[in-house]
Coordinates of C-alpha atoms and ligand atoms in Angstrom, one line a residue:
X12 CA 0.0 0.0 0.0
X13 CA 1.3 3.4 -0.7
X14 CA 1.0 5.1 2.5
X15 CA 2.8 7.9 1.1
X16 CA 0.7 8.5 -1.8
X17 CA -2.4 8.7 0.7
X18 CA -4.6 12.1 0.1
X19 CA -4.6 13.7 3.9
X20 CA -8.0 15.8 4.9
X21 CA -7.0 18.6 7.3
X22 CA -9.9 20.0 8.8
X23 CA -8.5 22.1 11.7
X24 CA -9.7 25.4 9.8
X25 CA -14.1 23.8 10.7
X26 CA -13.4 23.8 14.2
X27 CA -14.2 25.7 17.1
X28 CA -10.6 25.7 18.3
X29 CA -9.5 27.9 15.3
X30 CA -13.1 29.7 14.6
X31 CA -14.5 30.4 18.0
X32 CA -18.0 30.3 18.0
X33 CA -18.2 30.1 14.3
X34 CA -16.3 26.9 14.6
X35 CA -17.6 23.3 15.4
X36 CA -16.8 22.1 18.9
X37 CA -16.7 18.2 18.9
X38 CA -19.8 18.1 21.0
X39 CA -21.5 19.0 18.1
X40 CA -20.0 15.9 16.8
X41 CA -21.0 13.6 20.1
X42 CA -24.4 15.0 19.9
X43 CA -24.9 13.5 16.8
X44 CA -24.3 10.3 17.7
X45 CA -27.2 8.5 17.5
X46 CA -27.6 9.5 13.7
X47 CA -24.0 8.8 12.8
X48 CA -24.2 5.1 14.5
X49 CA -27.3 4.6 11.8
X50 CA -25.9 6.6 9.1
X51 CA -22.8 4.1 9.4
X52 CA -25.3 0.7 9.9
X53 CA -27.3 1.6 6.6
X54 CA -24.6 2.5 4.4
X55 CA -23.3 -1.0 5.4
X56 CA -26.7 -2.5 5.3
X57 CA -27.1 -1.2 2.1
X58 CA -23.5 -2.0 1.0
X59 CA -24.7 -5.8 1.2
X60 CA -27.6 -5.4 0.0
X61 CA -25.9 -4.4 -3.2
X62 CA -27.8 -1.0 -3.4
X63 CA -24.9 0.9 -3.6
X64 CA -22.9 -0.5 -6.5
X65 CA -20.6 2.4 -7.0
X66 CA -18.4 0.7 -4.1
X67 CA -18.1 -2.3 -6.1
X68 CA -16.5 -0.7 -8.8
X69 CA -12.8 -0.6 -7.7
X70 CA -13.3 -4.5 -7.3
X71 CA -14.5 -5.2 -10.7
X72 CA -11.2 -6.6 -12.2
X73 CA -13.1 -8.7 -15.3
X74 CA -15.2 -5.8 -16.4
X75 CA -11.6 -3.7 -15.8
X76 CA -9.4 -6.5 -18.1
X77 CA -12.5 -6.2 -21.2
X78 CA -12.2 -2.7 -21.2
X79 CA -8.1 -3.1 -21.1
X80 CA -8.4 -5.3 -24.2
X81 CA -10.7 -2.7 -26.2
X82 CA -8.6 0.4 -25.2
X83 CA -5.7 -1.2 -26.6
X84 CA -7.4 -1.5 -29.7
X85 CA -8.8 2.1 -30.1
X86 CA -5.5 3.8 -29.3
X87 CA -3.9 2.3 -31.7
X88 CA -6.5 2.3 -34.7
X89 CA -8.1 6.0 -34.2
X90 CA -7.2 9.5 -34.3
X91 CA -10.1 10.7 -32.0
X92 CA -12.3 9.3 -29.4
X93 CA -16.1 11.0 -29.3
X94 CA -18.0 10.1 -26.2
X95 CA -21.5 11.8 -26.8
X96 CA -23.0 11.3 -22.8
X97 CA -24.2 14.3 -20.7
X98 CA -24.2 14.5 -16.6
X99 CA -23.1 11.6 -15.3
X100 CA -22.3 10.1 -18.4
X101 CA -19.3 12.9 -19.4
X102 CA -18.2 14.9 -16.4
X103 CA -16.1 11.8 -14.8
X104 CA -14.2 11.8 -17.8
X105 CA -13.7 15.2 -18.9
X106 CA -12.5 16.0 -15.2
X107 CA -9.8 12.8 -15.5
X108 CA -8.8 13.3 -19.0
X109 CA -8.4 17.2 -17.6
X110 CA -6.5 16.1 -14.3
X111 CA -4.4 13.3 -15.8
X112 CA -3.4 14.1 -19.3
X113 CA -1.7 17.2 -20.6
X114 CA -3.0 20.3 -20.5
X115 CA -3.1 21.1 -23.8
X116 CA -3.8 16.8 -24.5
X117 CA -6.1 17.4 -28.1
X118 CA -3.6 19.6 -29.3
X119 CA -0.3 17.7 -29.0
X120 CA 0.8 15.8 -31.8
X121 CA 0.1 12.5 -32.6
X122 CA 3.4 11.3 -31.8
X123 CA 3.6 13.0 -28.1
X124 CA -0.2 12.0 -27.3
X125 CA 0.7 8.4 -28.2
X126 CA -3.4 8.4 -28.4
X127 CA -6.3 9.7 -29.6
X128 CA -7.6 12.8 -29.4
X129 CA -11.3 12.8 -26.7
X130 CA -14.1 14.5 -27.1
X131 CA -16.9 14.4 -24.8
X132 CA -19.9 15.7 -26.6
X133 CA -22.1 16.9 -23.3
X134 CA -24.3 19.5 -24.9
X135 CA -26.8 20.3 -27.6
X136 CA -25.3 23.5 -28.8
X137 CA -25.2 23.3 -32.5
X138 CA -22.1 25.7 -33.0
X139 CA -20.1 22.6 -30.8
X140 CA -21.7 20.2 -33.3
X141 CA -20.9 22.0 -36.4
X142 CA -17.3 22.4 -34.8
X143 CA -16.5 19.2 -34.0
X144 CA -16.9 18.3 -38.3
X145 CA -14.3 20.9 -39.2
X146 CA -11.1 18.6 -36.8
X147 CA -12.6 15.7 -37.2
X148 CA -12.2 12.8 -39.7
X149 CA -15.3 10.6 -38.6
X150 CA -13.5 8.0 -40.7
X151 CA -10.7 8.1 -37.9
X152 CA -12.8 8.4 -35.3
X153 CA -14.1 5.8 -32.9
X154 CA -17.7 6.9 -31.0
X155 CA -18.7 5.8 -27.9
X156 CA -22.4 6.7 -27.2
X157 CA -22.8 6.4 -23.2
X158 CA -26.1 6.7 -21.9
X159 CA -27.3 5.0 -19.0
X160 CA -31.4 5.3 -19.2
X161 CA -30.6 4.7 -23.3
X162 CA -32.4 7.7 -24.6
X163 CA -31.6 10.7 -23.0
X164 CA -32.3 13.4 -25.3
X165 CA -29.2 15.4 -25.6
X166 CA -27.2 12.1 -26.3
X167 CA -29.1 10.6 -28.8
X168 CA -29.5 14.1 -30.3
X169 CA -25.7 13.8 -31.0
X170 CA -26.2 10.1 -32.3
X171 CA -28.6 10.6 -34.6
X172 CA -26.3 13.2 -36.5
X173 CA -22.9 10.7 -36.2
X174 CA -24.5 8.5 -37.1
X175 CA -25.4 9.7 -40.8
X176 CA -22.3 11.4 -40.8
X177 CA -20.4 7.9 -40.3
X178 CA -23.0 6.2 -42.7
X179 CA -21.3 8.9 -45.4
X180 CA -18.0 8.2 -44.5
X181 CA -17.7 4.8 -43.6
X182 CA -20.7 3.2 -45.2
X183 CA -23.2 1.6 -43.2
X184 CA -21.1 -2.1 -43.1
X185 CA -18.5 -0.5 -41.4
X186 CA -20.7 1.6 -39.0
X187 CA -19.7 -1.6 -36.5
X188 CA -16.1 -0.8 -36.6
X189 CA -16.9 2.7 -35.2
X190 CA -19.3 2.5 -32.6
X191 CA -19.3 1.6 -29.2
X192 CA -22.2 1.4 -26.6
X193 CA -22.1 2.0 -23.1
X194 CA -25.8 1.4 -21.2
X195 CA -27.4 -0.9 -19.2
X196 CA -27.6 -4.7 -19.5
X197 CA -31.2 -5.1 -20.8
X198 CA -33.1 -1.8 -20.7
X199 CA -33.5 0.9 -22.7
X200 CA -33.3 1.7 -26.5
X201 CA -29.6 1.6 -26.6
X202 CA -29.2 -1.6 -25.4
X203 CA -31.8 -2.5 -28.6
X204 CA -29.8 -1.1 -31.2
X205 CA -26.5 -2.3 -29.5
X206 CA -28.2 -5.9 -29.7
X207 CA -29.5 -5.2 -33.4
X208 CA -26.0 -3.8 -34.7
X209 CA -24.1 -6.3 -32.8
X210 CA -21.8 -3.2 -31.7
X211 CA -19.2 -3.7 -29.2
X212 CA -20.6 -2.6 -25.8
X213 CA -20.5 -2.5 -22.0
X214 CA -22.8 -2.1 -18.8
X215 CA -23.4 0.4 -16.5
X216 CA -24.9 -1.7 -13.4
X217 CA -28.0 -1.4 -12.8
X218 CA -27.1 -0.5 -8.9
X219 CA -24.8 2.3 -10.3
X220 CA -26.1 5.9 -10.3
X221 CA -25.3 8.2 -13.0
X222 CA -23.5 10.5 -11.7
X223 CA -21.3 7.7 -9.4
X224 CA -20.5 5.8 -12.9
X225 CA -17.2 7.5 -13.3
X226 CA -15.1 4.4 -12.4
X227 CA -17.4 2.2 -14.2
X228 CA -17.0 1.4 -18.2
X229 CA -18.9 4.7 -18.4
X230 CA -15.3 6.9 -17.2
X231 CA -12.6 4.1 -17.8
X232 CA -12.8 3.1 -21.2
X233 CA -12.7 6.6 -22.6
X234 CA -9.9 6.9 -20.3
X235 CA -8.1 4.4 -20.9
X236 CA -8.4 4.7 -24.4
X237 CA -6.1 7.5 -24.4
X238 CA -3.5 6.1 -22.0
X239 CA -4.7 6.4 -18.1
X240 CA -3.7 3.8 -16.2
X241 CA -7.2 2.3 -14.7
X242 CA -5.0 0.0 -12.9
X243 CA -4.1 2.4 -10.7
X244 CA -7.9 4.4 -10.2
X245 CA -9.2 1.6 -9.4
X246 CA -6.5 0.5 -6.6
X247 CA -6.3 4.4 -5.8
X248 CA -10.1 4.5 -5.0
X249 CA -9.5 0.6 -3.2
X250 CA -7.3 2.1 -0.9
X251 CA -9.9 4.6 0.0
X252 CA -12.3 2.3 0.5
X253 CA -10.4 1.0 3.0
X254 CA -10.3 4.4 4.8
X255 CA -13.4 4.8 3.9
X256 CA -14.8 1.9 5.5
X257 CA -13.6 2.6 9.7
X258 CA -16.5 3.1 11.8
X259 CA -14.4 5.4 13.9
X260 CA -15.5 9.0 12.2
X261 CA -12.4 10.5 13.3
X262 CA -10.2 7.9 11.1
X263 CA -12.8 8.4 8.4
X264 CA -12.0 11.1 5.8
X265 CA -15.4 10.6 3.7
X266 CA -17.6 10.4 7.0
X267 CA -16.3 13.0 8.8
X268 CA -16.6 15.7 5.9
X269 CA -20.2 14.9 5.9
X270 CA -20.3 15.3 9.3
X271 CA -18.7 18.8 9.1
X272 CA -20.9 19.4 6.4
X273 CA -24.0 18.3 8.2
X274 CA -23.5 20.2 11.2
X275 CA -22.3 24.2 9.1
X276 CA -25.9 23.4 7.7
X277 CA -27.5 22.7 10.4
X278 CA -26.2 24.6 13.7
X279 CA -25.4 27.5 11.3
X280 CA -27.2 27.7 8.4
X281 CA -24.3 27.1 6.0
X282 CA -25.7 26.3 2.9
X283 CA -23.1 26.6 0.6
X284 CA -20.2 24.5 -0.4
X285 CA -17.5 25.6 -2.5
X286 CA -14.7 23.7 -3.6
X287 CA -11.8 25.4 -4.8
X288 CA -8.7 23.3 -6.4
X289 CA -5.2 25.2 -6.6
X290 CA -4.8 23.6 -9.4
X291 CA -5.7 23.8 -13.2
X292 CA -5.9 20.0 -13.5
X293 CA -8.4 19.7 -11.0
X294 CA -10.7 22.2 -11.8
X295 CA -12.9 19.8 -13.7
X296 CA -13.1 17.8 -10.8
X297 CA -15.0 20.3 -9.1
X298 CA -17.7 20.7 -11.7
X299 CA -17.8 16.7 -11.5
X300 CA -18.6 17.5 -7.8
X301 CA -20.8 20.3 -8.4
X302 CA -23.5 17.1 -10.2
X303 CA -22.8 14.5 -7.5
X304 CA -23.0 16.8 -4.5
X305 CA -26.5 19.4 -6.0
X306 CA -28.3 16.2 -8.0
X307 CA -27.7 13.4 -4.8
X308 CA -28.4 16.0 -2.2
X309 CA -31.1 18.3 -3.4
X310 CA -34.7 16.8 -2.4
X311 CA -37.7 17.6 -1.8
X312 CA -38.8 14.4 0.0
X313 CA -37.2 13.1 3.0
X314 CA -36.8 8.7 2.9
X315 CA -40.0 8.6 5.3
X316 CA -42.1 11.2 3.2
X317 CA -41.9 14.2 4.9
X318 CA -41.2 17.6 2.5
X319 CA -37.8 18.5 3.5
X320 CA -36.6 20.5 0.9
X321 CA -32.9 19.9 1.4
X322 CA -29.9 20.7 -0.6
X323 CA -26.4 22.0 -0.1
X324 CA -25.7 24.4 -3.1
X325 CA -22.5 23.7 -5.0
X326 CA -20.0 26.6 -6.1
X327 CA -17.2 25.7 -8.1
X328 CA -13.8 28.1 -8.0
X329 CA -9.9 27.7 -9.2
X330 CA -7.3 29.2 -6.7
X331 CA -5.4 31.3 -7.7
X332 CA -7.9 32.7 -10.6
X333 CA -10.7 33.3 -8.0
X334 CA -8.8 34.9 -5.7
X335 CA -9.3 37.9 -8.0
X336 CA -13.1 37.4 -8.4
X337 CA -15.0 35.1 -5.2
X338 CA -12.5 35.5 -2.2
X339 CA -13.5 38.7 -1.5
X340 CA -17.4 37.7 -1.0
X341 CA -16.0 34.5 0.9
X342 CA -13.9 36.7 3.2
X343 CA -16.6 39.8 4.0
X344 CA -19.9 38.4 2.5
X345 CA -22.7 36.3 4.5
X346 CA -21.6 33.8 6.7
X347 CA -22.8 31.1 4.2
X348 CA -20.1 29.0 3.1
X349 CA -17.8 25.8 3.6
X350 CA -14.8 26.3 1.6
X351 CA -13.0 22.8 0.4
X352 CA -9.3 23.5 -1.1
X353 CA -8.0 20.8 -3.3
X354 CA -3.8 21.4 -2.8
X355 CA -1.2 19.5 -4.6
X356 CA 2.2 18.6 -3.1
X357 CA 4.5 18.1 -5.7
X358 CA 3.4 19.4 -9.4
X359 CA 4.5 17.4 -12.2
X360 CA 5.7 20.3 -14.1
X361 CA 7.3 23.2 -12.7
X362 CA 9.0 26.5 -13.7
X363 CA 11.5 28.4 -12.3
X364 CA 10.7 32.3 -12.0
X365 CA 13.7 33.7 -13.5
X366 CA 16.1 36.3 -11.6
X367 CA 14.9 39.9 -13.4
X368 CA 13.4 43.4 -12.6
X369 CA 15.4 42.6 -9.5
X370 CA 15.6 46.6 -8.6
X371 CA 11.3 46.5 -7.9
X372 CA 11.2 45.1 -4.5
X373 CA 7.2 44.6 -5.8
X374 CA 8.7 41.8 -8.2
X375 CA 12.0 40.3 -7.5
X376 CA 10.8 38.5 -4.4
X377 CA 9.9 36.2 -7.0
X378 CA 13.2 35.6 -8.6
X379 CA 14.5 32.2 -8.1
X380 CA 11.2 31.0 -6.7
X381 CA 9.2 28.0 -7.9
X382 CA 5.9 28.6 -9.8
X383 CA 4.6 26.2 -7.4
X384 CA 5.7 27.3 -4.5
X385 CA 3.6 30.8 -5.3
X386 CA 0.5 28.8 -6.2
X387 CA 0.6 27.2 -2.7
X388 CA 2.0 29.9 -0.6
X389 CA -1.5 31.4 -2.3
X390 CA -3.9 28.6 -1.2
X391 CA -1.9 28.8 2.4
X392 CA -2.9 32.6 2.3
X393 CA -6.6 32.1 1.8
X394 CA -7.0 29.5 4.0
X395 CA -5.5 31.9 6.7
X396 CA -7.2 34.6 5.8
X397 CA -10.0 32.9 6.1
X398 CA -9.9 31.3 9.0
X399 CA -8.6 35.1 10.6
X400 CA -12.3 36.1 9.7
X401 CA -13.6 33.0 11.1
X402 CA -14.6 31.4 7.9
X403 CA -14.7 27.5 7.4
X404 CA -12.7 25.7 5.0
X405 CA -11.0 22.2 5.0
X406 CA -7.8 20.8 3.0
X407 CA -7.9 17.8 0.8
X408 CA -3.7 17.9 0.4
X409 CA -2.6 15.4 -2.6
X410 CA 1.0 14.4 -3.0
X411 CA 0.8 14.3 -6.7
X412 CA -1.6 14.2 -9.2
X413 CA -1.7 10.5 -10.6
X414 CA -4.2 8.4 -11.3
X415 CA -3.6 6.7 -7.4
X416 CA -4.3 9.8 -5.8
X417 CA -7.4 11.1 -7.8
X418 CA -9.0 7.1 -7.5
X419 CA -9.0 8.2 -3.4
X420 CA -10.3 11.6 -4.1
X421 CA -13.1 10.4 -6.4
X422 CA -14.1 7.7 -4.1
X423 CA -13.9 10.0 -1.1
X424 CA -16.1 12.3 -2.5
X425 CA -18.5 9.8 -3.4
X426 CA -18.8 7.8 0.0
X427 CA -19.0 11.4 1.6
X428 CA -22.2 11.9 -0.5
X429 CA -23.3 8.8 0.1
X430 CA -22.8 9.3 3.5
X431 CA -24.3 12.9 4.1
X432 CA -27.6 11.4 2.5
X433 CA -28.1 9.3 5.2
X434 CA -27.8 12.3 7.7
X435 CA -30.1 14.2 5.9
X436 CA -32.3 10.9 5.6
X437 CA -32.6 11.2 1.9
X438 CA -32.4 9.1 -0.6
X439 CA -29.3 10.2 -2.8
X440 CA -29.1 8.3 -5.9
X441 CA -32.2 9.5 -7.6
X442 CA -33.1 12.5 -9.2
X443 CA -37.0 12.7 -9.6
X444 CA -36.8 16.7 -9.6
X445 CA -35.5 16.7 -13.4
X446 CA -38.6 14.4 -14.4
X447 CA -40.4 17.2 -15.2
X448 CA -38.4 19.5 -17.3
X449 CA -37.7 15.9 -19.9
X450 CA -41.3 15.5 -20.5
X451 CA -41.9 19.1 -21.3
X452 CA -38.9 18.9 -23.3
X453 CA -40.3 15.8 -24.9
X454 CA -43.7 17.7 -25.4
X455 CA -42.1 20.8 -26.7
X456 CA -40.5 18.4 -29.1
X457 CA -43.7 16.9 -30.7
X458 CA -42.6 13.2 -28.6
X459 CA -45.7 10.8 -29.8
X460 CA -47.9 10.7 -25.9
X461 CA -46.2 13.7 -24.4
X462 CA -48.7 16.5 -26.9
X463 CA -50.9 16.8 -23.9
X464 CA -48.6 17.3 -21.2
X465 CA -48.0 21.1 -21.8
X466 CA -51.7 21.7 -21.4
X467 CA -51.4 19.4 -17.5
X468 CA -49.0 22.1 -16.2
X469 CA -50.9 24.8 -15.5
X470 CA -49.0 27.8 -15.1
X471 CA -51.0 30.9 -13.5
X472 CA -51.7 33.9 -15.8
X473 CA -49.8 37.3 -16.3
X474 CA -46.7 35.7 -17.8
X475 CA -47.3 38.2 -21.0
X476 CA -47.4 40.9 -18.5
X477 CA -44.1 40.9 -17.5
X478 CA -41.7 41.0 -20.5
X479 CA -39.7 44.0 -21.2
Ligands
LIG23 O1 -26.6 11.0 -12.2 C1 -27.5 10.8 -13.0 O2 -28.1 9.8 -13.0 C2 -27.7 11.7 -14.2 O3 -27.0 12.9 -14.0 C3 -27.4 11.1 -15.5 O4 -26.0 10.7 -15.5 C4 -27.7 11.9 -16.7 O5 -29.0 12.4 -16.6 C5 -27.5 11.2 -18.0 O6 -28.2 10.0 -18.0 P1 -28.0 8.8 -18.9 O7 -26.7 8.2 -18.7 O8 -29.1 7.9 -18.6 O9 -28.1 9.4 -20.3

């Protein structure tokens, strides 16, 4: 096990010790102990039951090895790899292909990338659509369409159009050679035209939630497509799980987060949560958050039935660059927020600042000083600052960036969601609130059996009124 590798939570900035009365005393924490103890016995009740499959994944090694042997395939045969998913179905991947490959990955040449280019096609703006035909060759381009209900309207959108476009480039015979399908075993309409094509494919459990699918076929086949190691998510987010797993809370970095969490909402109204990498590979990570934390957590319906209306609202922020746009509402505004900073140890790059201007005293306190070593000396900064103005925030430090460390952070973030749904007694892997909105969309869109629907949502008069 690589102890050293471990991502460390330091949550010393939450607490009363450092806050005063702003802060959390650990009473707040014994109080709760009644609801912890069952928080803890139905996330392992439901563990067994095999309700929560997203703690499975790291243990899947056969579905892992198939998805090996197809990667090695596509990174060898194509020049780009389209995902067309939304939600769930893209933001895993576009936050690792953005933490783990190069900055600049679509741009490098072929010969540096080593393989292919991904796109993740997550939205229906045409301008994206038209764009993506004028750099790509759809006859060297391999497509997987990921969609876990199998028709979700912004993903089959984007099929429907490849697919003609491959039909005209490939021909129709070869439409096989181009395709893959990730979606569920046996439902859906995917799964139909997967079965009918005879089109490579893979599952998405049944007990894995959208938005938890990352380390499913759903994340790691487009990743390791272009050359992440899976080996080493998966064992990353095993060795979490092992963390992840003590029923002491202290020891426990995902349950004691949602603890924290728990209690800023509910002894002090602390609705917010904003998570803030100092780091331009992780930013994506926080808008993967951003889904998980606002779609698992905001509810209307408590498990028992009672209207709760709960929901922790999600900000996402990059240190340094927000520094010069959100710290200043974090540091004087409402009382509101729990700040998480994602910090990195040791970058994988780094740059020297060279010795010049060195008569400006305003400038050559840089000279000879690591880029790094600014970028954290910032994040060190705000935290302090902070904390001077009795504002929460807690550190998740990684050593490195690597495909180890960001398997702990995922899973961490996901058992802590898991986790905080069970304080809040709500049910966090479904998401009836966006019903709605698809079948006026499917209405809107002349959908055979959803004409009527517009008519059933009565909206009260005087919207004409108000339109300037
Ligand atoms: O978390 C979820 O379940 C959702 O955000 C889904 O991922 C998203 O709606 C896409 O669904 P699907 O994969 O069925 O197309």
């Amino acid at each position: 096990m690589k102890a050293s590798k471990r991502i460390i939570l330091n949550f010393n900035n939450m607490m009363k010790e450092r806050l005063g009365k702003q802060g959390i005393d650990s009473n707040d924490i014994k109080r709760l102990n009644k609801k912890i103890k069952l928080a803890i016995k139905n996330i392992k009740q439901k563990r067994e039951d095999g309700q929560l499959g997203f703690m499975y994944l790291p243990y899947d090694i056969k579905t892992r090895d198939e998805v090996k042997k197809v990667a090695e395939l596509v990174r060898d045969k194509f020049e780009n790899f389209i995902v067309l998913g939304i939600g769930g179905s893209a933001l895993g991947t576009i936050a690792l292909r953005n933490a783990l490959k190069h900055p600049f990955y679509n741009m490098l040449p072929s010969e540096k990338r080593k393989a292919p280019r991904l796109f993740v096609m997550d939205n229906v703006d045409p301008e994206v659509a038209v764009g993506l035909f004028d750099i790509v060759d759809l006859k060297k381009s391999i497509v997987n369409i990921i969609t876990k209900s199998g028709a979700t309207a912004e993903t089959v959108a984007f099929m429907k159009i490849l697919w003609k476009g491959l039909i005209k480039k490939v021909g129709k015979n070869k439409l096989k050679d181009h395709i893959i399908i990730t979606t569920d075993k046996e439902k859906g309409e995917l799964r139909k035209i997967a079965n009918t094509y005879g089109f490579v494919s893979f599952t998405v459990p049944g007990n894995v939630g959208g938005r938890f699918s990352v380390l499913s076929p759903v994340g790691i086949l487009p990743l390791a497509s272009i050359g992440v190691n899976i080996d080493e998510l998966l064992k990353g987010a095993a060795y979490m799980d092992t963390l992840c797993s003590n029923d002491n809370i202290w020891k426990n970095p995902a349950y004691m987060r949602a603890i924290l969490h728990y209690i800023s909402d509910t002894k002090f109204g602390r609705k917010i949560t904003v998570m803030m990498p100092y780091s331009n590979a992780l930013k994506d990570i926080a808008d993967w958050f951003a889904q998980l934390w606002a779609e698992s957590l905001g509810k209307k319906y408590s498990i028992t039935g009672e209207t709760v209306h709960e929901g922790l609202t999600p900000v996402k922020a990059l240190g340094a660059t927000d520094q010069h746009s959100q710290v200043q509402l974090y540091i004087e505004g409402p009382y509101d927020k729990v700040i998480t900073f994602l910090r990195v140890e040791k970058f994988r790059n780094d740059v020297l600042m060279p010795r010049n201007f060195d008569e400006f005293d305003s400038i050559s306190y840089l000279s000879n000083k690591k880029m790094s070593q600014l970028l954290n000396a910032e994040q060190l900064a705000t935290e302090m600052a902070l904390a001077k103005n009795q504002r929460p925030s807690m550190t998740i430090t990684l050593p490195e960036i690597s495909e180890f460390t960001l398997g702990q952070l995922i899973y961490l973030l996901e058992v802590e969601t898991a986790f905080i749904g069970e304080l809040y007694n709500i049910n966090a892997f479904d998401q009836p609130g966006v019903e709605l909105g698809k079948i006026l969309t499917y209405a809107f869109m002349g959908r055979k059996g959803y004409k009527d629907k517009i008519k059933q949502i009565k909206l009260s008069k005087g919207v004409k009124k108000y339109i300037i």
